GROMACS .gro file of C-alpha atoms in nm:
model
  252
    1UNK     CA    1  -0.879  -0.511   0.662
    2UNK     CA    2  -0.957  -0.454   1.012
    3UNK     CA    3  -1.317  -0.500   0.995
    4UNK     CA    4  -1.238  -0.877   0.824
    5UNK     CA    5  -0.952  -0.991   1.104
    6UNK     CA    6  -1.167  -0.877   1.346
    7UNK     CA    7  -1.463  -1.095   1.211
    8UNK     CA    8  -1.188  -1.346   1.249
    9UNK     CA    9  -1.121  -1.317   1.608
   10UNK     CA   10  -1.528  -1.375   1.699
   11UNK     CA   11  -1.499  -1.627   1.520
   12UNK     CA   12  -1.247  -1.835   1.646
   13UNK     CA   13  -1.210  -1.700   2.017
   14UNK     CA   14  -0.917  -1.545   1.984
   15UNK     CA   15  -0.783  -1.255   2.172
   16UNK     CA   16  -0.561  -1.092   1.899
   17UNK     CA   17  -0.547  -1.140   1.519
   18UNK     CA   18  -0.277  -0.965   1.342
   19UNK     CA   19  -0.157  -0.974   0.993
   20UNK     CA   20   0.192  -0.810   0.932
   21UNK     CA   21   0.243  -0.667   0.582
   22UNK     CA   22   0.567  -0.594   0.669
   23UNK     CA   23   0.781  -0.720   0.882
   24UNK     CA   24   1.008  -0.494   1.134
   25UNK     CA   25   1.359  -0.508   1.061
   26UNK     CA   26   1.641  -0.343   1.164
   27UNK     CA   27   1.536   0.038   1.092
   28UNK     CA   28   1.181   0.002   0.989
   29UNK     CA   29   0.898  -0.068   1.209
   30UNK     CA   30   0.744  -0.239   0.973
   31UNK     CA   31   0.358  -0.242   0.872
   32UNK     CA   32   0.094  -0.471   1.065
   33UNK     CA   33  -0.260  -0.460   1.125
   34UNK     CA   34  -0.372  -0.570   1.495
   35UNK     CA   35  -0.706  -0.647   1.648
   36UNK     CA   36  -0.806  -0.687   2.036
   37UNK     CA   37  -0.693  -0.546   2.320
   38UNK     CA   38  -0.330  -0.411   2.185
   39UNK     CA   39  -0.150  -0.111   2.333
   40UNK     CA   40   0.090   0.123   2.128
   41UNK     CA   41   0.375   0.043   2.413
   42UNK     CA   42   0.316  -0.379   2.311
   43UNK     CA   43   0.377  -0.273   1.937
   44UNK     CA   44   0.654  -0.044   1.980
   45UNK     CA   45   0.763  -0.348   2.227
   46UNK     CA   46   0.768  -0.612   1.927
   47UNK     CA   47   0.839  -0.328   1.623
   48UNK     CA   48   1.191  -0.279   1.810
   49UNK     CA   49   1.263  -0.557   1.972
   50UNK     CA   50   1.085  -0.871   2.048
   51UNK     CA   51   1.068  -0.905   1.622
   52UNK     CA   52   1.407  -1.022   1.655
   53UNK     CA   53   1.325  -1.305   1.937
   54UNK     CA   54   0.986  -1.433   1.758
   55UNK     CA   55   1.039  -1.832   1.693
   56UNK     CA   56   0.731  -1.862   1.495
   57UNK     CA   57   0.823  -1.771   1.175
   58UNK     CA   58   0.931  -1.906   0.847
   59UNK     CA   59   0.683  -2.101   0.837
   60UNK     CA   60   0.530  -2.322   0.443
   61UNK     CA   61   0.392  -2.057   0.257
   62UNK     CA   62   0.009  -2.080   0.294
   63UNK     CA   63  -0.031  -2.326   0.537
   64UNK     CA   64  -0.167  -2.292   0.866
   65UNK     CA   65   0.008  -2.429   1.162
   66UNK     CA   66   0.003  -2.405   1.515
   67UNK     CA   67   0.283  -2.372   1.771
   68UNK     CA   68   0.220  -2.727   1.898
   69UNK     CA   69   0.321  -2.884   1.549
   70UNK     CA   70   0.650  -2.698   1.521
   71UNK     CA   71   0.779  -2.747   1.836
   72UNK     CA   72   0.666  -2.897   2.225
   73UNK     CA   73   0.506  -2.781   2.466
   74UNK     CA   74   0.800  -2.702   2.719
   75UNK     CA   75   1.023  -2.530   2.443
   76UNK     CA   76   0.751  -2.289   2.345
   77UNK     CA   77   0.673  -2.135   2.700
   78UNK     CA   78   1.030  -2.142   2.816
   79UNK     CA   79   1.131  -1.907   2.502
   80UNK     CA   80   1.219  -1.534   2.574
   81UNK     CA   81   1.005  -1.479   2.343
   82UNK     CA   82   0.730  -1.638   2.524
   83UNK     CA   83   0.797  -1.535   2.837
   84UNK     CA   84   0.878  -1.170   2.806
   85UNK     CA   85   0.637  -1.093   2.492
   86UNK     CA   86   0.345  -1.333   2.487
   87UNK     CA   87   0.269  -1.413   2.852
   88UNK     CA   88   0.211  -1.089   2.977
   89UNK     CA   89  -0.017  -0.996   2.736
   90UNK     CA   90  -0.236  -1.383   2.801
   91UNK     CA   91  -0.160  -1.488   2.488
   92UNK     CA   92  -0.034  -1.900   2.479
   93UNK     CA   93  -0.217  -2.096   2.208
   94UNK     CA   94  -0.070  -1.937   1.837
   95UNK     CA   95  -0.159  -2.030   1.488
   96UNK     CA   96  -0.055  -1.879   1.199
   97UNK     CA   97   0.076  -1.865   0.805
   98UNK     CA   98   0.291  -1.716   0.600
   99UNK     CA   99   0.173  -1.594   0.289
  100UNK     CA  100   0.423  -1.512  -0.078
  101UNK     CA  101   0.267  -1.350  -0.390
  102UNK     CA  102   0.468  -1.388  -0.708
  103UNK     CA  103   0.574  -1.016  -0.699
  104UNK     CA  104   0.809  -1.148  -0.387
  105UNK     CA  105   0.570  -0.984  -0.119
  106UNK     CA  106   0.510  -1.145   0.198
  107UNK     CA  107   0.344  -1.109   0.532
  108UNK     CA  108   0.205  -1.305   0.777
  109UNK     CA  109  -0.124  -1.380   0.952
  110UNK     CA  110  -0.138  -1.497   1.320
  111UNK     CA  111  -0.384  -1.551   1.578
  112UNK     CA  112  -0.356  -1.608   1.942
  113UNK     CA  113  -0.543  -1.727   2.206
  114UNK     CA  114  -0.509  -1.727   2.577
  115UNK     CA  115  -0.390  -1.991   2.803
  116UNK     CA  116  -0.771  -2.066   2.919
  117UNK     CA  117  -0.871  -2.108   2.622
  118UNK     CA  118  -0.828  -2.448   2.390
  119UNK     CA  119  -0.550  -2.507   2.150
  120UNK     CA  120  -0.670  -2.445   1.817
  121UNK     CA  121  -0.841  -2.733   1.636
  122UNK     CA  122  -0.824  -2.920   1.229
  123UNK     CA  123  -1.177  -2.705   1.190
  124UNK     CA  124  -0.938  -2.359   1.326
  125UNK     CA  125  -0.717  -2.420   1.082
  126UNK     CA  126  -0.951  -2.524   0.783
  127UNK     CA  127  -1.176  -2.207   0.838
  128UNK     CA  128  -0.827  -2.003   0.759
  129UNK     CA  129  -0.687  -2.186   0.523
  130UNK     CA  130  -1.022  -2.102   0.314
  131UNK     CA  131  -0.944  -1.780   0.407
  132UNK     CA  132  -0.578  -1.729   0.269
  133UNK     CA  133  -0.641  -1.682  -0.086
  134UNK     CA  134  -0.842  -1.404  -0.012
  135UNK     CA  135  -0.569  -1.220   0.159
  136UNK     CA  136  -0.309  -1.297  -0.069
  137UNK     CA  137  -0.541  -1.134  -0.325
  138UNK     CA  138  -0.557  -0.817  -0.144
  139UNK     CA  139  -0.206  -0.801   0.010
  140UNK     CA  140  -0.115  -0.851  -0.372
  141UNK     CA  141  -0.372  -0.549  -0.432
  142UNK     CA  142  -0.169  -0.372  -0.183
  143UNK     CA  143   0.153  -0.393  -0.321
  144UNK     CA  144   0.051  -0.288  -0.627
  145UNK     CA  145  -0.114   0.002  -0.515
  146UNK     CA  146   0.191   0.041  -0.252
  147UNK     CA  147   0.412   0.058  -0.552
  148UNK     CA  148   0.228   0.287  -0.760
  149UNK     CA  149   0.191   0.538  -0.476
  150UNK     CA  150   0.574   0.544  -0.425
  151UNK     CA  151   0.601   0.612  -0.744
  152UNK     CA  152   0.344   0.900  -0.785
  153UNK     CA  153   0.541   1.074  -0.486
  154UNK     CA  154   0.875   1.042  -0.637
  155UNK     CA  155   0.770   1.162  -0.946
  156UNK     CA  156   0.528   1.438  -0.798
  157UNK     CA  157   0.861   1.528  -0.577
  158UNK     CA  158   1.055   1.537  -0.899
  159UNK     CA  159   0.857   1.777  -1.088
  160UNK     CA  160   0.774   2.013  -0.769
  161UNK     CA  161   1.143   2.093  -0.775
  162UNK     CA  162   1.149   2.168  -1.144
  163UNK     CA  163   1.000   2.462  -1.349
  164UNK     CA  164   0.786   2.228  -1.461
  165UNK     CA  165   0.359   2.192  -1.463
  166UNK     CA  166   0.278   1.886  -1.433
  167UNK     CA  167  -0.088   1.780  -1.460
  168UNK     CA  168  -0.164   1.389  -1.406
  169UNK     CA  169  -0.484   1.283  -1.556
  170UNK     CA  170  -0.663   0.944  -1.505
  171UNK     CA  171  -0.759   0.668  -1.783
  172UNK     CA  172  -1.061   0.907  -1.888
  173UNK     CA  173  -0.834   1.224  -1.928
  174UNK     CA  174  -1.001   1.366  -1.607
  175UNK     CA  175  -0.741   1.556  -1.340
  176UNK     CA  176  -0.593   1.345  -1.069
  177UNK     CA  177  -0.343   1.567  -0.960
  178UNK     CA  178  -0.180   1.856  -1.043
  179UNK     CA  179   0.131   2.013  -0.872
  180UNK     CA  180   0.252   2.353  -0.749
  181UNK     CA  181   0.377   2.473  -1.036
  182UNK     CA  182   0.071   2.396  -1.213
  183UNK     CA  183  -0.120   2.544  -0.978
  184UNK     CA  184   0.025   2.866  -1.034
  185UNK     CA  185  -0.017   2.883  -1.393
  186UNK     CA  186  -0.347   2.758  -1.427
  187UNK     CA  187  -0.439   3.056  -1.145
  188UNK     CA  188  -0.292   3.278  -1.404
  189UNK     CA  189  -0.550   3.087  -1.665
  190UNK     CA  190  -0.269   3.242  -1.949
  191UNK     CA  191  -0.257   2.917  -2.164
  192UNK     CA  192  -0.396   2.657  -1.956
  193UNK     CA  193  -0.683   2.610  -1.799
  194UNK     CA  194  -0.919   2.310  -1.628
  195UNK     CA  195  -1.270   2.327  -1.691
  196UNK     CA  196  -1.561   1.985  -1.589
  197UNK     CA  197  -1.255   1.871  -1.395
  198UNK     CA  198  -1.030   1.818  -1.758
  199UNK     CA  199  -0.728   2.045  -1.935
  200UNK     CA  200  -0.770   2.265  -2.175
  201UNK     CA  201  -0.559   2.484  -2.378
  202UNK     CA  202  -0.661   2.857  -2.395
  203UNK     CA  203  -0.619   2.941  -2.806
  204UNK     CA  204  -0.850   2.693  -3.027
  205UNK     CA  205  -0.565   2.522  -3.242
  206UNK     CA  206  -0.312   2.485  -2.928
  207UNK     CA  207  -0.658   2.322  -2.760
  208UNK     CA  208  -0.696   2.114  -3.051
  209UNK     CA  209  -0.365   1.951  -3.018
  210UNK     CA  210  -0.369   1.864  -2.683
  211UNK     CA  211  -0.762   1.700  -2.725
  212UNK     CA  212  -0.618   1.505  -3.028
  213UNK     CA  213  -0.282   1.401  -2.792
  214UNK     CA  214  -0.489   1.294  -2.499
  215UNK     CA  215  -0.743   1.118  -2.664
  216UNK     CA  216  -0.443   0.903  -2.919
  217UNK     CA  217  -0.277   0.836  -2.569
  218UNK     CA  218  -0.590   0.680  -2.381
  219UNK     CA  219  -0.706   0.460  -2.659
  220UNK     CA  220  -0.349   0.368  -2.825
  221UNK     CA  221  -0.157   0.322  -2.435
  222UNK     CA  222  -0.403   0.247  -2.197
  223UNK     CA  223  -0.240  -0.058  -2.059
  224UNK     CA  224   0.051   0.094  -1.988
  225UNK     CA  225   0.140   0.244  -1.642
  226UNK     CA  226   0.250   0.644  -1.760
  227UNK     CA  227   0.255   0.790  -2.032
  228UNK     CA  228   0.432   1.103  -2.094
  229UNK     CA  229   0.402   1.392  -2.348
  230UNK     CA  230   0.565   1.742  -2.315
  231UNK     CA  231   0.447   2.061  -2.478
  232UNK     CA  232   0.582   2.425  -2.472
  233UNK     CA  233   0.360   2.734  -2.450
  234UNK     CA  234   0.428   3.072  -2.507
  235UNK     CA  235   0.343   3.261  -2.158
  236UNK     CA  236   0.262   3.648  -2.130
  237UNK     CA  237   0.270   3.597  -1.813
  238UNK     CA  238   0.587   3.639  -1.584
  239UNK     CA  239   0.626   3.343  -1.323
  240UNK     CA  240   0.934   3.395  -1.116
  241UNK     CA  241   1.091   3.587  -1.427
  242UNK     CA  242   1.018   3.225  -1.635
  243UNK     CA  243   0.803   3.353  -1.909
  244UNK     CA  244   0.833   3.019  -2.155
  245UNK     CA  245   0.640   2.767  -1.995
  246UNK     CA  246   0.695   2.379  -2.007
  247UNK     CA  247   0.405   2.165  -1.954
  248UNK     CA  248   0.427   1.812  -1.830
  249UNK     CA  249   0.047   1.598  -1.909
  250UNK     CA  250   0.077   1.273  -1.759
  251UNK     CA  251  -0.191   0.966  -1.802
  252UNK     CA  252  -0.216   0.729  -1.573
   0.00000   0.00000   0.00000
């Protein structure tokens, strides 16, 4: 993403691009991605503050505006926000747009310019308007793969705490992930074991029925997000005076 918005800023003279993923609230810094000159003492600035003060905001979902068409000239540079935030730093000219998925996520692209520099022009503003659909593609990508990272930590949180191996495979039954509990049994290679990077079960017919489970899951749920099955094996091994042994397989 950086590597793109800075491509941006060559191309349109800017001195900072930034597109904020999520916005800083009260409690949470929020997410942004910034390119030029930027220190960590200007984010922090606007993360905890300055957020609060920022009059450009709001603005039509996916169109691209400039400070000049939302409000004059002697408004803009007599705002606090202006003044304490944007001056210091040589930033004047602004254009920017807001940008809403259908999932309900949005964030918001600006770039600035500095007070030698021209306001943006129509061409500025048509170069990112082709540009737009793009990112609402990938900041819809994002929060997807936000989402399904939350939810691989709460669940991988979940099962750490439990007596419980849990072994997440991907959509061709390889190993994505396996937790500590897991990791400790499979050490012990007493019923379970990974071999080319997929699980197997240690006695032929227990191996047998976990082949024929994975394989039924990947071709009959494959759409879906997880899919859960849970098997018990017999341990001879003692684990923290557990010796019945509850597997968790997960496909993802």
């Amino acid at each position: 993403m950086a590597k793109i918005l800075g491509r941006m800023r060559s191309e349109l003279g800017a001195n900072y691009v930034t597109l904020i993923l999520r916005s800083p609230g009260p409690g949470d810094q929020g997410l942004m991605v910034t390119v030029g000159d930027v220190t960590s003492e200007g984010l922090i600035s606007y993360h905890s503050h300055y957020y609060a003060m920022d009059p450009f905001v709001g603005l039509p979902s996916e169109k691209v505006v400039t400070t000049s068409e939302i409000m004059s000239e002697s408004r803009w540079v007599a705002s606090p926000f202006y003044q304490e935030f944007l001056a210091p730093v040589d930033v004047h000219h602004l254009m920017g747009a807001d940008i809403r998925t259908d999932d309900g996520v949005e964030c918001r692209l600006r770039v600035c310019r500095s007070l030698n520099s021209p306001d943006f022009s129509e061409r500025d503003k048509a170069f990112c308007t082709l540009l737009l659909p793009h990112f609402k593609r990938a900041v819809h990508l994002h929060g997807k793969l936000d989402l399904i990272e939350s939810e691989r930590r709460l669940y991988a949180g979940a099962m750490d705490r439990l007596m419980v191996g849990t072994v997440i495979l991907d959509e061709n039954g390889r190993v994505l992930q396996t937790n500590a509990m897991a990791d400790k049994i499979l050490r012990a290679s007493d019923g379970m074991r990974i071999a080319n990077n997929m699980p197997h079960a240690t006695h032929a017919a227990d191996n047998r029925e976990l082949q024929r489970l994975i394989k039924n899951a990947l071709v009959r749920h494959g759409n879906q997000r997880w899919l859960r099955w849970w098997m018990r094996f017999r341990s001879r091994v003692t684990l923290d005076c557990v010796t019945s042994v509850w597997w968790c397989i997960v496909c993802r």
